[in-house]
Amino acid sequence: MKVTVFENERVLARTLAVQIAATLGQNPSLVLGLPTGRTPIRLYHELGTLHHAGQADCSRATTFNLDEFVGVAPDDPGSYRTFMREHLFSRVNLDPARINFLDGSAADVDAECRRYEDAIAAAGGIDLQLLGIGTNGHIGFNEPGRELVGPTHRVRLKESTRRSNAGLFGGDPTKVPAEALSMGVGSILKAKRIVLIATGKLKARCVDRVLNGPITTRLPASFLQVHRDVELMLDTAAAGRLADRV
Ligand code: GLP
């Protein structure tokens, strides 16, 4: 895995936004996989800034978000869809018809997961998958456990994950749904290129384990080691435990 360390979050976000804009210039029909969480917010705002400066055209791009809460409608204030509308979709010129999201309010969530896998395949697969990482090593909502599910599926969230998502639900972890739909580790690994971004010292330990530890279902992000085109973009705090190694 390639590792790039930036002096701070702002430079990381700006650099990645410029790279994505350039990739869109070369391939306007780019298929992007997108994460939520606090980490990509700066990146999304930078993309918005580049778009307003005429330097990022998303009009022909397609996006697939990684995950969504079960039982939460797309227009619910706590939904990941609402988060993405606020931080990215309202800031760039994506065609709403090419924005893809799991519908957590679907009556048949298993059918919804199958529909999503089919939609990714019909789009030709994901060209560039962006990822954040949970402090327990989760990617998307693939939580550590005895086994991982490959394709898009329904997941039960860990209490720690519900706590870290409480901000979307008025700060109350008990209001965070107990379940979510998520692209699986298999769906993620099918992407042609993967860029994982991690910032802050809370992520330092799991970043070190992802790079230097064993591949284990106890740390879902460790499976990125088997992909041939993965880059970890880190700030100095998240890279803090790698100091002796890189
Ligand atoms: C959530 C998301 C993940 C994200 C993670 C980290 O649980 N489902 O996709 O990577 O949180 O979030 P943050 O960037 O806020 O640390």
PDB file of C-alpha atoms and ligand atoms in Angstrom:
ATOM      1  CA  MET A   1       0.000   0.000   0.000  1.00  0.00           C
ATOM      2  CA  LYS A   2       1.203   3.460  -0.836  1.00  0.00           C
ATOM      3  CA  VAL A   3       1.293   5.868   2.124  1.00  0.00           C
ATOM      4  CA  THR A   4       1.341   9.644   1.769  1.00  0.00           C
ATOM      5  CA  VAL A   5       1.608  11.863   4.841  1.00  0.00           C
ATOM      6  CA  PHE A   6       0.467  15.496   4.737  1.00  0.00           C
ATOM      7  CA  GLU A   7       1.393  18.267   7.141  1.00  0.00           C
ATOM      8  CA  ASN A   8      -2.257  18.790   8.037  1.00  0.00           C
ATOM      9  CA  GLU A   9      -5.854  17.909   7.147  1.00  0.00           C
ATOM     10  CA  ARG A  10      -6.318  20.981   4.981  1.00  0.00           C
ATOM     11  CA  VAL A  11      -3.396  20.180   2.684  1.00  0.00           C
ATOM     12  CA  LEU A  12      -4.526  16.555   2.458  1.00  0.00           C
ATOM     13  CA  ALA A  13      -8.064  17.570   1.473  1.00  0.00           C
ATOM     14  CA  ARG A  14      -6.880  20.116  -1.053  1.00  0.00           C
ATOM     15  CA  THR A  15      -4.386  17.731  -2.672  1.00  0.00           C
ATOM     16  CA  LEU A  16      -6.919  14.930  -2.997  1.00  0.00           C
ATOM     17  CA  ALA A  17      -9.603  17.288  -4.326  1.00  0.00           C
ATOM     18  CA  VAL A  18      -7.185  18.547  -7.010  1.00  0.00           C
ATOM     19  CA  GLN A  19      -6.332  14.937  -7.926  1.00  0.00           C
ATOM     20  CA  ILE A  20     -10.002  13.989  -8.208  1.00  0.00           C
ATOM     21  CA  ALA A  21     -10.704  17.066 -10.342  1.00  0.00           C
ATOM     22  CA  ALA A  22      -7.813  16.094 -12.643  1.00  0.00           C
ATOM     23  CA  THR A  23      -9.102  12.501 -12.843  1.00  0.00           C
ATOM     24  CA  LEU A  24     -12.537  13.866 -13.789  1.00  0.00           C
ATOM     25  CA  GLY A  25     -10.820  15.915 -16.492  1.00  0.00           C
ATOM     26  CA  GLN A  26      -9.300  12.757 -17.975  1.00  0.00           C
ATOM     27  CA  ASN A  27     -12.375  10.594 -17.430  1.00  0.00           C
ATOM     28  CA  PRO A  28     -15.551  12.697 -17.093  1.00  0.00           C
ATOM     29  CA  SER A  29     -17.636   9.523 -16.641  1.00  0.00           C
ATOM     30  CA  LEU A  30     -15.690   8.532 -13.522  1.00  0.00           C
ATOM     31  CA  VAL A  31     -17.536   6.222 -11.109  1.00  0.00           C
ATOM     32  CA  LEU A  32     -16.781   7.301  -7.545  1.00  0.00           C
ATOM     33  CA  GLY A  33     -17.429   5.433  -4.297  1.00  0.00           C
ATOM     34  CA  LEU A  34     -17.989   7.868  -1.433  1.00  0.00           C
ATOM     35  CA  PRO A  35     -17.787   7.741   2.371  1.00  0.00           C
ATOM     36  CA  THR A  36     -19.475   9.826   5.042  1.00  0.00           C
ATOM     37  CA  GLY A  37     -17.996  10.758   8.427  1.00  0.00           C
ATOM     38  CA  ARG A  38     -16.167  13.843   9.634  1.00  0.00           C
ATOM     39  CA  THR A  39     -12.955  12.997   7.786  1.00  0.00           C
ATOM     40  CA  PRO A  40     -14.093  13.643   4.176  1.00  0.00           C
ATOM     41  CA  ILE A  41     -15.962  16.889   4.947  1.00  0.00           C
ATOM     42  CA  ARG A  42     -13.002  19.125   4.062  1.00  0.00           C
ATOM     43  CA  LEU A  43     -12.390  17.155   0.889  1.00  0.00           C
ATOM     44  CA  TYR A  44     -16.014  17.611  -0.196  1.00  0.00           C
ATOM     45  CA  HIS A  45     -15.889  21.331   0.529  1.00  0.00           C
ATOM     46  CA  GLU A  46     -12.632  21.625  -1.443  1.00  0.00           C
ATOM     47  CA  LEU A  47     -14.298  19.868  -4.383  1.00  0.00           C
ATOM     48  CA  GLY A  48     -17.111  22.419  -4.123  1.00  0.00           C
ATOM     49  CA  THR A  49     -14.583  25.247  -4.165  1.00  0.00           C
ATOM     50  CA  LEU A  50     -12.836  23.784  -7.222  1.00  0.00           C
ATOM     51  CA  HIS A  51     -16.187  23.370  -8.947  1.00  0.00           C
ATOM     52  CA  HIS A  52     -17.090  27.009  -8.326  1.00  0.00           C
ATOM     53  CA  ALA A  53     -13.716  28.009  -9.752  1.00  0.00           C
ATOM     54  CA  GLY A  54     -14.567  26.048 -12.924  1.00  0.00           C
ATOM     55  CA  GLN A  55     -11.977  23.385 -12.147  1.00  0.00           C
ATOM     56  CA  ALA A  56     -14.095  20.338 -11.297  1.00  0.00           C
ATOM     57  CA  ASP A  57     -16.849  19.182 -13.639  1.00  0.00           C
ATOM     58  CA  CYS A  58     -18.911  16.351 -12.132  1.00  0.00           C
ATOM     59  CA  SER A  59     -21.750  16.523 -14.674  1.00  0.00           C
ATOM     60  CA  ARG A  60     -21.059  13.091 -16.168  1.00  0.00           C
ATOM     61  CA  ALA A  61     -19.695  11.371 -13.059  1.00  0.00           C
ATOM     62  CA  THR A  62     -21.573   8.667 -11.157  1.00  0.00           C
ATOM     63  CA  THR A  63     -21.427   8.216  -7.377  1.00  0.00           C
ATOM     64  CA  PHE A  64     -22.217   5.351  -5.029  1.00  0.00           C
ATOM     65  CA  ASN A  65     -22.251   6.007  -1.310  1.00  0.00           C
ATOM     66  CA  LEU A  66     -20.983   3.253   0.925  1.00  0.00           C
ATOM     67  CA  ASP A  67     -23.733   2.976   3.479  1.00  0.00           C
ATOM     68  CA  GLU A  68     -26.965   4.182   5.045  1.00  0.00           C
ATOM     69  CA  PHE A  69     -28.890   3.623   8.281  1.00  0.00           C
ATOM     70  CA  VAL A  70     -31.777   1.137   8.302  1.00  0.00           C
ATOM     71  CA  GLY A  71     -35.199   2.669   8.918  1.00  0.00           C
ATOM     72  CA  VAL A  72     -34.033   6.146   7.969  1.00  0.00           C
ATOM     73  CA  ALA A  73     -35.656   7.806   4.939  1.00  0.00           C
ATOM     74  CA  PRO A  74     -33.464   9.668   2.415  1.00  0.00           C
ATOM     75  CA  ASP A  75     -34.772  13.083   3.520  1.00  0.00           C
ATOM     76  CA  ASP A  76     -34.420  12.363   7.271  1.00  0.00           C
ATOM     77  CA  PRO A  77     -32.060  14.951   8.845  1.00  0.00           C
ATOM     78  CA  GLY A  78     -29.927  12.099  10.283  1.00  0.00           C
ATOM     79  CA  SER A  79     -29.548  10.176   7.023  1.00  0.00           C
ATOM     80  CA  TYR A  80     -26.212   9.884   5.276  1.00  0.00           C
ATOM     81  CA  ARG A  81     -28.022  11.103   2.177  1.00  0.00           C
ATOM     82  CA  THR A  82     -28.798  14.389   3.983  1.00  0.00           C
ATOM     83  CA  PHE A  83     -25.156  14.586   5.102  1.00  0.00           C
ATOM     84  CA  MET A  84     -23.960  14.150   1.516  1.00  0.00           C
ATOM     85  CA  ARG A  85     -26.464  16.706   0.204  1.00  0.00           C
ATOM     86  CA  GLU A  86     -25.147  19.260   2.687  1.00  0.00           C
ATOM     87  CA  HIS A  87     -21.443  18.606   2.241  1.00  0.00           C
ATOM     88  CA  LEU A  88     -21.083  17.594  -1.424  1.00  0.00           C
ATOM     89  CA  PHE A  89     -24.146  17.182  -3.626  1.00  0.00           C
ATOM     90  CA  SER A  90     -25.316  20.786  -3.150  1.00  0.00           C
ATOM     91  CA  ARG A  91     -21.807  22.089  -3.918  1.00  0.00           C
ATOM     92  CA  VAL A  92     -20.989  20.415  -7.245  1.00  0.00           C
ATOM     93  CA  ASN A  93     -22.815  19.707 -10.506  1.00  0.00           C
ATOM     94  CA  LEU A  94     -23.506  15.986 -10.120  1.00  0.00           C
ATOM     95  CA  ASP A  95     -26.504  14.799 -12.135  1.00  0.00           C
ATOM     96  CA  PRO A  96     -29.078  13.660  -9.506  1.00  0.00           C
ATOM     97  CA  ALA A  97     -29.865  10.670 -11.754  1.00  0.00           C
ATOM     98  CA  ARG A  98     -26.264   9.468 -11.329  1.00  0.00           C
ATOM     99  CA  ILE A  99     -26.160   9.788  -7.538  1.00  0.00           C
ATOM    100  CA  ASN A 100     -26.682   6.321  -6.074  1.00  0.00           C
ATOM    101  CA  PHE A 101     -27.602   5.612  -2.482  1.00  0.00           C
ATOM    102  CA  LEU A 102     -28.806   2.669  -0.452  1.00  0.00           C
ATOM    103  CA  ASP A 103     -32.374   3.306   0.726  1.00  0.00           C
ATOM    104  CA  GLY A 104     -32.476   2.464   4.420  1.00  0.00           C
ATOM    105  CA  SER A 105     -36.270   2.816   4.407  1.00  0.00           C
ATOM    106  CA  ALA A 106     -36.789   0.142   1.722  1.00  0.00           C
ATOM    107  CA  ALA A 107     -39.463  -2.391   2.668  1.00  0.00           C
ATOM    108  CA  ASP A 108     -37.243  -5.288   1.606  1.00  0.00           C
ATOM    109  CA  VAL A 109     -33.680  -4.418   2.633  1.00  0.00           C
ATOM    110  CA  ASP A 110     -32.184  -7.624   1.204  1.00  0.00           C
ATOM    111  CA  ALA A 111     -33.675  -6.794  -2.204  1.00  0.00           C
ATOM    112  CA  GLU A 112     -32.333  -3.248  -1.774  1.00  0.00           C
ATOM    113  CA  CYS A 113     -28.814  -4.619  -1.187  1.00  0.00           C
ATOM    114  CA  ARG A 114     -29.058  -6.779  -4.324  1.00  0.00           C
ATOM    115  CA  ARG A 115     -30.342  -3.804  -6.337  1.00  0.00           C
ATOM    116  CA  TYR A 116     -27.304  -1.797  -5.222  1.00  0.00           C
ATOM    117  CA  GLU A 117     -24.793  -4.486  -6.214  1.00  0.00           C
ATOM    118  CA  ASP A 118     -26.495  -4.725  -9.617  1.00  0.00           C
ATOM    119  CA  ALA A 119     -26.416  -0.943 -10.030  1.00  0.00           C
ATOM    120  CA  ILE A 120     -22.663  -0.834  -9.301  1.00  0.00           C
ATOM    121  CA  ALA A 121     -22.070  -3.595 -11.834  1.00  0.00           C
ATOM    122  CA  ALA A 122     -24.299  -1.880 -14.431  1.00  0.00           C
ATOM    123  CA  ALA A 123     -22.247   1.321 -14.008  1.00  0.00           C
ATOM    124  CA  GLY A 124     -19.135  -0.681 -14.916  1.00  0.00           C
ATOM    125  CA  GLY A 125     -17.828  -0.948 -11.352  1.00  0.00           C
ATOM    126  CA  ILE A 126     -16.247   1.716  -9.164  1.00  0.00           C
ATOM    127  CA  ASP A 127     -13.176   3.471 -10.602  1.00  0.00           C
ATOM    128  CA  LEU A 128     -12.127   5.300  -7.445  1.00  0.00           C
ATOM    129  CA  GLN A 129     -13.349   4.269  -4.012  1.00  0.00           C
ATOM    130  CA  LEU A 130     -12.742   6.829  -1.266  1.00  0.00           C
ATOM    131  CA  LEU A 131     -12.802   5.528   2.301  1.00  0.00           C
ATOM    132  CA  GLY A 132     -12.623   6.798   5.829  1.00  0.00           C
ATOM    133  CA  ILE A 133     -11.920   4.450   8.711  1.00  0.00           C
ATOM    134  CA  GLY A 134     -13.582   3.893  12.063  1.00  0.00           C
ATOM    135  CA  THR A 135     -11.364   3.819  15.145  1.00  0.00           C
ATOM    136  CA  ASN A 136     -12.117   0.069  15.369  1.00  0.00           C
ATOM    137  CA  GLY A 137     -10.931  -0.451  11.792  1.00  0.00           C
ATOM    138  CA  HIS A 138     -14.327  -0.530  10.116  1.00  0.00           C
ATOM    139  CA  ILE A 139     -14.718   0.571   6.512  1.00  0.00           C
ATOM    140  CA  GLY A 140     -18.176   1.536   5.312  1.00  0.00           C
ATOM    141  CA  PHE A 141     -20.162  -0.130   8.078  1.00  0.00           C
ATOM    142  CA  ASN A 142     -18.220  -3.403   7.963  1.00  0.00           C
ATOM    143  CA  GLU A 143     -17.658  -3.930  11.662  1.00  0.00           C
ATOM    144  CA  PRO A 144     -14.949  -6.170  13.183  1.00  0.00           C
ATOM    145  CA  GLY A 145     -16.174  -9.685  13.917  1.00  0.00           C
ATOM    146  CA  ARG A 146     -15.644 -13.394  13.365  1.00  0.00           C
ATOM    147  CA  GLU A 147     -16.580 -13.080   9.713  1.00  0.00           C
ATOM    148  CA  LEU A 148     -17.168 -10.432   7.084  1.00  0.00           C
ATOM    149  CA  VAL A 149     -19.807 -10.408   4.367  1.00  0.00           C
ATOM    150  CA  GLY A 150     -18.552  -9.768   0.817  1.00  0.00           C
ATOM    151  CA  PRO A 151     -21.418  -8.029  -0.985  1.00  0.00           C
ATOM    152  CA  THR A 152     -23.715  -5.207   0.120  1.00  0.00           C
ATOM    153  CA  HIS A 153     -25.633  -6.345   3.176  1.00  0.00           C
ATOM    154  CA  ARG A 154     -27.440  -5.434   6.380  1.00  0.00           C
ATOM    155  CA  VAL A 155     -25.202  -4.918   9.445  1.00  0.00           C
ATOM    156  CA  ARG A 156     -25.683  -4.542  13.198  1.00  0.00           C
ATOM    157  CA  LEU A 157     -23.711  -1.537  14.446  1.00  0.00           C
ATOM    158  CA  LYS A 158     -21.334  -1.660  17.400  1.00  0.00           C
ATOM    159  CA  GLU A 159     -22.160   0.633  20.306  1.00  0.00           C
ATOM    160  CA  SER A 160     -18.915   2.556  19.706  1.00  0.00           C
ATOM    161  CA  THR A 161     -19.973   3.180  16.102  1.00  0.00           C
ATOM    162  CA  ARG A 162     -23.405   4.376  17.215  1.00  0.00           C
ATOM    163  CA  ARG A 163     -21.715   6.748  19.660  1.00  0.00           C
ATOM    164  CA  SER A 164     -19.447   8.184  16.980  1.00  0.00           C
ATOM    165  CA  ASN A 165     -22.449   8.777  14.702  1.00  0.00           C
ATOM    166  CA  ALA A 166     -24.541  10.409  17.457  1.00  0.00           C
ATOM    167  CA  GLY A 167     -23.839  13.891  16.071  1.00  0.00           C
ATOM    168  CA  LEU A 168     -26.244  13.147  13.209  1.00  0.00           C
ATOM    169  CA  PHE A 169     -29.014  12.363  15.697  1.00  0.00           C
ATOM    170  CA  GLY A 170     -28.908  15.316  18.084  1.00  0.00           C
ATOM    171  CA  GLY A 171     -25.941  13.913  20.028  1.00  0.00           C
ATOM    172  CA  ASP A 172     -27.985  10.986  21.389  1.00  0.00           C
ATOM    173  CA  PRO A 173     -26.407   7.556  20.644  1.00  0.00           C
ATOM    174  CA  THR A 174     -29.681   5.781  21.506  1.00  0.00           C
ATOM    175  CA  LYS A 175     -31.321   7.585  18.576  1.00  0.00           C
ATOM    176  CA  VAL A 176     -28.728   6.197  16.135  1.00  0.00           C
ATOM    177  CA  PRO A 177     -30.299   3.210  14.356  1.00  0.00           C
ATOM    178  CA  ALA A 178     -28.955  -0.146  15.509  1.00  0.00           C
ATOM    179  CA  GLU A 179     -28.623  -1.381  11.938  1.00  0.00           C
ATOM    180  CA  ALA A 180     -27.340  -0.141   8.628  1.00  0.00           C
ATOM    181  CA  LEU A 181     -26.915  -1.235   5.023  1.00  0.00           C
ATOM    182  CA  SER A 182     -23.362  -1.237   3.758  1.00  0.00           C
ATOM    183  CA  MET A 183     -21.331  -2.181   0.751  1.00  0.00           C
ATOM    184  CA  GLY A 184     -19.336  -5.236   1.819  1.00  0.00           C
ATOM    185  CA  VAL A 185     -15.585  -5.627   1.958  1.00  0.00           C
ATOM    186  CA  GLY A 186     -15.943  -7.630  -1.264  1.00  0.00           C
ATOM    187  CA  SER A 187     -17.807  -4.779  -2.996  1.00  0.00           C
ATOM    188  CA  ILE A 188     -15.132  -2.333  -1.812  1.00  0.00           C
ATOM    189  CA  LEU A 189     -12.222  -4.498  -2.980  1.00  0.00           C
ATOM    190  CA  LYS A 190     -13.702  -4.677  -6.498  1.00  0.00           C
ATOM    191  CA  ALA A 191     -12.955  -0.961  -6.983  1.00  0.00           C
ATOM    192  CA  LYS A 192     -10.137  -0.278  -9.445  1.00  0.00           C
ATOM    193  CA  ARG A 193      -8.420   2.191  -7.130  1.00  0.00           C
ATOM    194  CA  ILE A 194      -8.927   2.871  -3.409  1.00  0.00           C
ATOM    195  CA  VAL A 195      -7.877   5.928  -1.408  1.00  0.00           C
ATOM    196  CA  LEU A 196      -8.345   5.760   2.358  1.00  0.00           C
ATOM    197  CA  ILE A 197      -8.068   9.002   4.271  1.00  0.00           C
ATOM    198  CA  ALA A 198      -7.406   9.139   7.999  1.00  0.00           C
ATOM    199  CA  THR A 199      -6.707  12.154  10.171  1.00  0.00           C
ATOM    200  CA  GLY A 200      -6.140  12.758  13.865  1.00  0.00           C
ATOM    201  CA  LYS A 201      -4.334  10.785  16.520  1.00  0.00           C
ATOM    202  CA  LEU A 202      -7.409   8.665  17.383  1.00  0.00           C
ATOM    203  CA  LYS A 203      -6.830   6.855  14.086  1.00  0.00           C
ATOM    204  CA  ALA A 204      -3.072   6.319  14.528  1.00  0.00           C
ATOM    205  CA  ARG A 205      -3.285   2.894  16.154  1.00  0.00           C
ATOM    206  CA  CYS A 206      -5.619   1.333  13.632  1.00  0.00           C
ATOM    207  CA  VAL A 207      -3.731   2.893  10.702  1.00  0.00           C
ATOM    208  CA  ASP A 208      -0.570   1.183  11.972  1.00  0.00           C
ATOM    209  CA  ARG A 209      -2.408  -2.139  12.288  1.00  0.00           C
ATOM    210  CA  VAL A 210      -3.935  -1.787   8.789  1.00  0.00           C
ATOM    211  CA  LEU A 211      -0.490  -1.328   7.293  1.00  0.00           C
ATOM    212  CA  ASN A 212       1.647  -3.567   9.442  1.00  0.00           C
ATOM    213  CA  GLY A 213      -0.656  -6.042  11.145  1.00  0.00           C
ATOM    214  CA  PRO A 214      -2.191  -9.319  10.007  1.00  0.00           C
ATOM    215  CA  ILE A 215      -5.167  -9.497   7.644  1.00  0.00           C
ATOM    216  CA  THR A 216      -8.042 -10.253   9.966  1.00  0.00           C
ATOM    217  CA  THR A 217     -11.820  -9.910  10.144  1.00  0.00           C
ATOM    218  CA  ARG A 218     -11.140  -8.267  13.533  1.00  0.00           C
ATOM    219  CA  LEU A 219      -9.862  -5.279  11.531  1.00  0.00           C
ATOM    220  CA  PRO A 220     -11.898  -5.048   8.312  1.00  0.00           C
ATOM    221  CA  ALA A 221      -9.623  -2.405   6.770  1.00  0.00           C
ATOM    222  CA  SER A 222      -6.695  -4.868   6.932  1.00  0.00           C
ATOM    223  CA  PHE A 223      -8.199  -6.557   3.841  1.00  0.00           C
ATOM    224  CA  LEU A 224      -7.040  -3.542   1.845  1.00  0.00           C
ATOM    225  CA  GLN A 225      -3.577  -5.162   1.968  1.00  0.00           C
ATOM    226  CA  VAL A 226      -4.663  -7.585  -0.767  1.00  0.00           C
ATOM    227  CA  HIS A 227      -5.716  -4.840  -3.222  1.00  0.00           C
ATOM    228  CA  ARG A 228      -3.184  -3.824  -5.856  1.00  0.00           C
ATOM    229  CA  ASP A 229      -3.944  -0.076  -5.958  1.00  0.00           C
ATOM    230  CA  VAL A 230      -4.530   1.373  -2.491  1.00  0.00           C
ATOM    231  CA  GLU A 231      -3.228   4.655  -1.146  1.00  0.00           C
ATOM    232  CA  LEU A 232      -3.459   5.758   2.462  1.00  0.00           C
ATOM    233  CA  MET A 233      -3.540   9.541   2.763  1.00  0.00           C
ATOM    234  CA  LEU A 234      -2.769  10.571   6.341  1.00  0.00           C
ATOM    235  CA  ASP A 235      -2.089  13.683   8.337  1.00  0.00           C
ATOM    236  CA  THR A 236       0.912  13.631  10.664  1.00  0.00           C
ATOM    237  CA  ALA A 237      -1.272  12.738  13.673  1.00  0.00           C
ATOM    238  CA  ALA A 238      -2.822   9.659  12.013  1.00  0.00           C
ATOM    239  CA  ALA A 239       0.657   8.645  10.827  1.00  0.00           C
ATOM    240  CA  GLY A 240       2.040   9.124  14.348  1.00  0.00           C
ATOM    241  CA  ARG A 241       2.655   5.439  15.006  1.00  0.00           C
ATOM    242  CA  LEU A 242       4.342   4.860  11.658  1.00  0.00           C
ATOM    243  CA  ALA A 243       7.154   7.293  12.352  1.00  0.00           C
ATOM    244  CA  ASP A 244       9.729   4.560  12.865  1.00  0.00           C
ATOM    245  CA  ARG A 245       8.549   2.524   9.907  1.00  0.00           C
ATOM    246  CA  VAL A 246       8.086   4.846   6.887  1.00  0.00           C
TER     247      VAL A 246
HETATM  248  C1  GLP B   1     -18.860   5.992   9.925  1.00  0.00           C
HETATM  249  C2  GLP B   1     -18.944   5.610   8.448  1.00  0.00           C
HETATM  250  C3  GLP B   1     -17.606   5.255   7.882  1.00  0.00           C
HETATM  251  C4  GLP B   1     -16.566   6.271   8.304  1.00  0.00           C
HETATM  252  C5  GLP B   1     -16.413   6.234   9.799  1.00  0.00           C
HETATM  253  C6  GLP B   1     -15.365   7.199  10.336  1.00  0.00           C
HETATM  254  O1  GLP B   1     -19.209   4.972  10.793  1.00  0.00           O
HETATM  255  N1  GLP B   1     -19.896   4.586   8.188  1.00  0.00           N
HETATM  256  O2  GLP B   1     -17.702   5.153   6.468  1.00  0.00           O
HETATM  257  O3  GLP B   1     -15.336   6.021   7.687  1.00  0.00           O
HETATM  258  O4  GLP B   1     -17.650   6.533  10.385  1.00  0.00           O
HETATM  259  O5  GLP B   1     -15.917   8.438  10.616  1.00  0.00           O
HETATM  260  P1  GLP B   1     -15.082   9.738  10.925  1.00  0.00           P
HETATM  261  O6  GLP B   1     -14.510  10.186   9.621  1.00  0.00           O
HETATM  262  O7  GLP B   1     -16.108  10.698  11.453  1.00  0.00           O
HETATM  263  O8  GLP B   1     -14.049   9.377  11.909  1.00  0.00           O
END
